[in-house]
Coordinates of C-alpha atoms in Angstrom, one line a residue:
Chain I
X132 CA -0.1 0.0 -0.3
X133 CA 1.4 3.4 -0.9
X134 CA 2.7 6.0 1.4
X135 CA 2.8 9.7 1.8
X136 CA 6.4 10.6 3.1
X137 CA 7.7 14.1 4.0
X138 CA 10.7 15.5 5.8
X139 CA 11.1 19.0 7.1
X140 CA 13.5 20.6 9.1
X141 CA 12.3 23.3 12.1
X142 CA 14.6 25.6 13.7
X143 CA 13.4 24.9 17.0
X144 CA 13.3 22.5 19.9
X145 CA 12.5 19.0 20.0
X146 CA 9.7 19.9 22.4
X147 CA 8.5 22.9 20.9
X148 CA 7.4 20.7 18.1
X149 CA 6.2 17.8 20.1
X150 CA 3.7 20.5 21.9
X151 CA 2.7 21.7 18.2
X152 CA 1.8 18.0 17.6
X153 CA 0.4 17.2 21.2
X154 CA -1.8 20.3 22.5
X155 CA -4.8 21.5 21.1
X156 CA -3.4 25.1 20.8
X157 CA -0.2 23.6 19.1
X158 CA -2.2 21.5 16.8
X159 CA -4.6 24.9 16.0
X160 CA -1.3 26.8 15.1
X161 CA -0.7 25.0 12.1
X162 CA -3.3 22.5 10.8
X163 CA -6.9 24.1 11.4
X164 CA -7.7 26.7 13.8
X165 CA -10.8 24.5 15.0
X166 CA -8.9 21.8 16.7
X167 CA -10.9 20.1 19.6
X168 CA -11.0 16.9 21.8
X169 CA -8.4 14.8 23.8
X170 CA -4.6 14.9 22.8
X171 CA -4.0 12.1 25.6
X172 CA -3.2 8.5 24.5
X173 CA -6.5 7.2 23.4
X174 CA -8.2 10.4 23.0
X175 CA -9.5 11.9 19.9
X176 CA -9.1 15.1 18.5
X177 CA -10.9 16.6 16.0
X178 CA -9.8 18.7 13.3
X179 CA -12.7 20.5 11.7
X180 CA -11.9 22.5 8.6
X181 CA -15.9 24.6 8.4
X182 CA -18.0 22.8 5.8
X183 CA -14.9 21.3 4.1
X184 CA -14.8 18.5 6.3
X185 CA -14.0 17.3 9.7
X186 CA -11.1 14.7 10.4
X187 CA -10.9 12.5 13.4
X188 CA -7.5 11.3 14.9
X189 CA -7.5 8.7 17.6
X190 CA -4.0 9.1 20.0
X191 CA -2.5 5.7 19.4
X192 CA 1.1 6.1 20.7
X193 CA 2.8 9.3 22.1
X194 CA 7.0 9.5 23.0
X195 CA 7.4 12.8 24.6
X196 CA 9.9 14.9 22.0
X197 CA 10.6 11.5 19.6
X198 CA 7.0 10.5 18.1
X199 CA 3.5 11.0 17.5
X200 CA 1.3 8.6 16.0
X201 CA -2.6 9.0 15.2
X202 CA -5.3 6.4 13.5
X203 CA -7.6 8.2 11.3
X204 CA -11.2 7.1 12.7
X205 CA -13.1 9.7 11.3
X206 CA -12.9 11.8 8.0
X207 CA -12.8 10.6 3.8
X208 CA -13.7 7.3 3.5
X209 CA -10.0 6.9 2.1
X210 CA -8.8 8.0 5.3
X211 CA -10.3 6.0 7.6
X212 CA -8.2 3.5 9.8
X213 CA -4.9 5.0 7.7
X214 CA -2.4 6.0 10.4
X215 CA -0.2 9.3 10.4
X216 CA 3.0 9.5 12.4
X217 CA 5.6 12.4 13.4
X218 CA 9.0 11.0 14.1
X219 CA 11.4 13.6 15.5
X220 CA 15.1 13.6 15.6
X221 CA 17.6 16.7 16.6
X222 CA 20.1 17.8 14.1
X223 CA 22.0 21.3 15.7
X224 CA 19.5 23.5 16.2
X225 CA 16.8 22.0 14.3
X226 CA 14.3 19.4 14.5
X227 CA 14.2 16.7 11.9
X228 CA 10.3 15.6 11.2
X229 CA 9.9 12.2 9.3
X230 CA 6.2 12.3 8.1
X231 CA 4.0 9.4 7.2
X232 CA 0.7 9.0 6.3
X233 CA 0.6 5.1 5.8
X234 CA -2.2 2.6 4.6
X235 CA -3.7 4.2 1.7
X236 CA -5.3 1.4 -0.5
X237 CA -4.7 3.0 -3.8
X238 CA -2.7 5.8 -5.3
X239 CA -6.4 8.0 -6.3
X240 CA -6.5 11.6 -7.3
X241 CA -7.4 12.6 -4.1
X242 CA -3.7 10.7 -2.5
X243 CA -1.6 13.2 -4.8
X244 CA -3.6 16.1 -3.3
X245 CA -3.3 15.0 0.1
X246 CA 0.3 14.7 -0.4
X247 CA 0.7 18.0 -1.9
X248 CA -1.4 19.9 0.7
X249 CA 0.4 17.9 3.6
X250 CA 3.6 19.4 2.5
X251 CA 1.6 22.7 2.7
X252 CA 0.9 21.9 6.6
X253 CA 4.1 20.8 7.5
X254 CA 6.0 23.9 6.0
X255 CA 2.9 25.8 8.3
X256 CA 4.1 23.8 11.3
X257 CA 7.8 24.6 10.1
X258 CA 6.7 28.3 10.2
X259 CA 4.7 28.3 13.5
X260 CA 8.0 27.0 15.0
X261 CA 10.5 29.6 13.5
X262 CA 8.3 32.6 13.4
X263 CA 5.4 32.0 15.8
X264 CA 2.8 32.1 13.2
X265 CA 1.7 29.0 11.1
X266 CA -0.6 29.0 8.0
X267 CA -3.3 26.7 9.6
X268 CA -7.3 26.8 8.2
X269 CA -8.9 28.8 7.3
X270 CA -5.4 30.6 6.7
X271 CA -4.0 27.5 4.4
X272 CA -1.9 27.5 1.3
X273 CA -4.3 26.6 -1.5
X274 CA -2.9 23.6 -4.1
X275 CA -6.0 23.7 -5.7
X276 CA -8.9 25.7 -6.9
X277 CA -11.8 24.2 -4.9
X278 CA -10.9 25.1 -1.5
X279 CA -8.3 22.4 -1.5
Chain Z
X32 CA 8.3 0.4 -5.2
X33 CA 6.8 3.8 -3.6
X34 CA 6.1 6.2 -5.8
X35 CA 6.1 10.1 -5.3
X36 CA 2.5 11.5 -6.1
X37 CA 1.5 15.1 -6.1
X38 CA -1.5 16.8 -7.4
X39 CA -2.1 20.9 -8.2
X40 CA -4.0 23.2 -10.3
X41 CA -2.7 26.1 -11.8
X42 CA -4.9 29.3 -13.1
X43 CA -3.4 29.1 -16.6
X44 CA -4.1 27.3 -19.8
X45 CA -2.7 24.0 -20.6
X46 CA -0.3 25.4 -23.3
X47 CA 0.9 27.4 -20.7
X48 CA 1.5 25.0 -18.3
X49 CA 3.1 22.7 -20.9
X50 CA 5.7 25.4 -21.9
X51 CA 6.7 25.8 -18.2
X52 CA 7.5 21.8 -18.7
X53 CA 9.0 21.9 -22.0
X54 CA 10.9 25.0 -22.7
X55 CA 14.3 25.8 -20.8
X56 CA 12.7 29.4 -20.1
X57 CA 9.9 27.9 -18.3
X58 CA 11.9 25.1 -16.8
X59 CA 14.1 27.8 -15.8
X60 CA 11.2 29.7 -13.7
X61 CA 10.5 27.1 -11.8
X62 CA 13.1 24.6 -11.0
X63 CA 16.5 26.0 -11.4
X64 CA 17.5 28.6 -13.2
X65 CA 20.2 26.6 -14.6
X66 CA 18.7 25.1 -16.8
X67 CA 19.9 24.0 -20.4
X68 CA 20.0 21.2 -22.9
X69 CA 17.7 19.9 -25.5
X70 CA 14.0 19.5 -24.5
X71 CA 12.8 17.7 -27.1
X72 CA 11.7 14.0 -27.2
X73 CA 15.3 12.1 -27.0
X74 CA 17.1 15.3 -25.8
X75 CA 18.4 15.8 -22.5
X76 CA 17.6 18.4 -20.0
X77 CA 20.0 19.5 -17.3
X78 CA 19.0 21.1 -14.2
X79 CA 22.1 22.4 -12.3
X80 CA 21.4 23.9 -8.7
X81 CA 24.9 25.2 -7.9
X82 CA 27.2 23.0 -6.4
X83 CA 24.3 20.9 -4.9
X84 CA 24.4 18.8 -7.7
X85 CA 23.0 18.3 -11.0
X86 CA 19.9 16.2 -12.2
X87 CA 19.7 15.3 -16.1
X88 CA 16.4 14.3 -17.5
X89 CA 16.1 12.3 -20.7
X90 CA 12.8 13.6 -22.9
X91 CA 10.6 10.1 -23.1
X92 CA 7.0 11.3 -24.0
X93 CA 5.6 14.5 -24.9
X94 CA 2.1 14.9 -25.4
X95 CA 1.2 18.3 -26.4
X96 CA -0.6 20.4 -23.7
X97 CA -1.3 16.5 -22.4
X98 CA 2.0 14.7 -21.0
X99 CA 5.6 15.4 -20.2
X100 CA 7.5 12.3 -19.2
X101 CA 11.1 12.3 -18.0
X102 CA 13.8 9.4 -17.3
X103 CA 16.6 10.5 -15.1
X104 CA 19.8 9.7 -16.4
X105 CA 22.1 11.7 -14.1
X106 CA 22.0 12.9 -10.7
X107 CA 21.7 11.4 -7.3
X108 CA 22.2 7.2 -6.9
X109 CA 18.8 6.5 -6.0
X110 CA 16.9 8.9 -8.7
X111 CA 18.9 7.2 -11.7
X112 CA 16.4 5.2 -14.0
X113 CA 13.3 6.9 -12.2
X114 CA 10.5 8.5 -14.2
X115 CA 9.1 11.9 -13.3
X116 CA 5.6 12.1 -15.1
X117 CA 3.3 15.2 -15.3
X118 CA -0.4 14.6 -16.6
X119 CA -2.2 17.9 -17.3
X120 CA -5.7 18.4 -18.0
X121 CA -8.3 21.1 -18.0
X122 CA -10.7 22.3 -14.9
X123 CA -12.6 25.3 -16.2
X124 CA -10.2 28.2 -15.9
X125 CA -7.4 26.4 -14.5
X126 CA -4.8 23.4 -15.3
X127 CA -4.8 19.9 -12.7
X128 CA -1.3 18.2 -12.9
X129 CA -0.9 15.4 -11.5
X130 CA 2.8 14.7 -11.1
X131 CA 4.2 11.1 -10.3
X132 CA 8.2 10.8 -9.7
X133 CA 7.8 6.8 -10.2
X134 CA 10.6 3.5 -9.6
X135 CA 12.1 4.6 -6.0
X136 CA 13.9 1.2 -4.8
X137 CA 13.1 2.5 -0.7
X138 CA 11.1 4.6 0.6
X139 CA 14.7 6.4 2.5
X140 CA 14.7 9.6 4.1
X141 CA 15.7 11.2 1.3
X142 CA 12.9 10.2 -0.6
X143 CA 11.1 11.7 2.0
X144 CA 12.9 15.3 1.6
X145 CA 12.2 14.8 -1.8
X146 CA 8.1 14.4 -1.7
X147 CA 7.9 17.6 0.3
X148 CA 10.6 19.6 -2.2
X149 CA 8.8 18.8 -5.1
X150 CA 5.9 20.4 -3.8
X151 CA 7.9 23.2 -3.3
X152 CA 8.6 23.3 -6.9
X153 CA 5.1 22.2 -8.0
X154 CA 3.7 25.4 -6.0
X155 CA 6.8 27.1 -7.8
X156 CA 5.2 26.2 -11.2
X157 CA 1.9 27.6 -9.6
X158 CA 3.2 30.6 -8.9
X159 CA 5.0 31.4 -12.0
X160 CA 1.8 30.1 -14.0
X161 CA -0.4 32.6 -12.2
X162 CA 1.8 35.9 -11.2
X163 CA 4.6 35.3 -13.7
X164 CA 6.9 34.6 -11.0
X165 CA 8.4 31.4 -9.4
X166 CA 10.8 30.3 -6.8
X167 CA 13.4 28.1 -8.8
X168 CA 16.7 27.6 -7.6
X169 CA 18.7 29.3 -5.9
X170 CA 15.5 31.2 -4.7
X171 CA 13.7 28.1 -3.7
X172 CA 11.7 27.5 -0.7
X173 CA 14.1 25.7 1.7
X174 CA 12.4 22.5 3.7
X175 CA 15.7 22.4 5.5
X176 CA 18.6 23.7 7.5
X177 CA 20.9 21.9 4.9
X178 CA 20.4 23.8 1.5
X179 CA 17.4 21.3 0.8

């Protein structure tokens, strides 16, 4: 099954990046400003993108300053059951994120779009960590012309 | 073998996008300003990224306003023999690009980085098509901290 892979380096501490991935405030700063729920292991975080839809992530694994693993429990059909992970490592004054969105059943056109859009949101997280300001929905960078 | 997939929509005609993919001037506007060679079928285009390296693409297939297929004949070891394609379609006043970089042997950390970086360059092409100004090397958007 094809995976979406990304890598970014953020000039911030692993702890700062980990907080951006594991607190509602942090997540709201780079993915969507409407982030609610329980970000502890076993909890479900709800990411609402206005009337474009909602993604619900169950928090499966948290290793402080090292790793975050979610499983999609709500959202587009092709996302249900897929897993999203962020593996962090420190490199000098940067934190490197290896990102994986795994378990796609097929390399659909939607998967193409999600790959590009994840890059925009990871760059949004980079901007949040380096400048204090991300580009979360509804101020996200558009890759297409239908709100995507 | 894992592939890198992306999708972007550019507010420009298929012909304008096709020219950005098939002329040296067009390519220099979004990928690297140091683009030379022969962009006809069977030719080799050289993309020089300063002292960071060079990528050489053999032009395998050109379908005007529809499709561009390259095979990597020079560049990083893991790129050699891989194929890069751009499939274009018109959607209202936009041209949709489905991008694929296929034939990677393994999902290496470098492949993660290349996925993210391709997104930056595709967004550069989008910017070129919509504003007349891309973000080609050496003015590319960095995803890391080592010139990448």
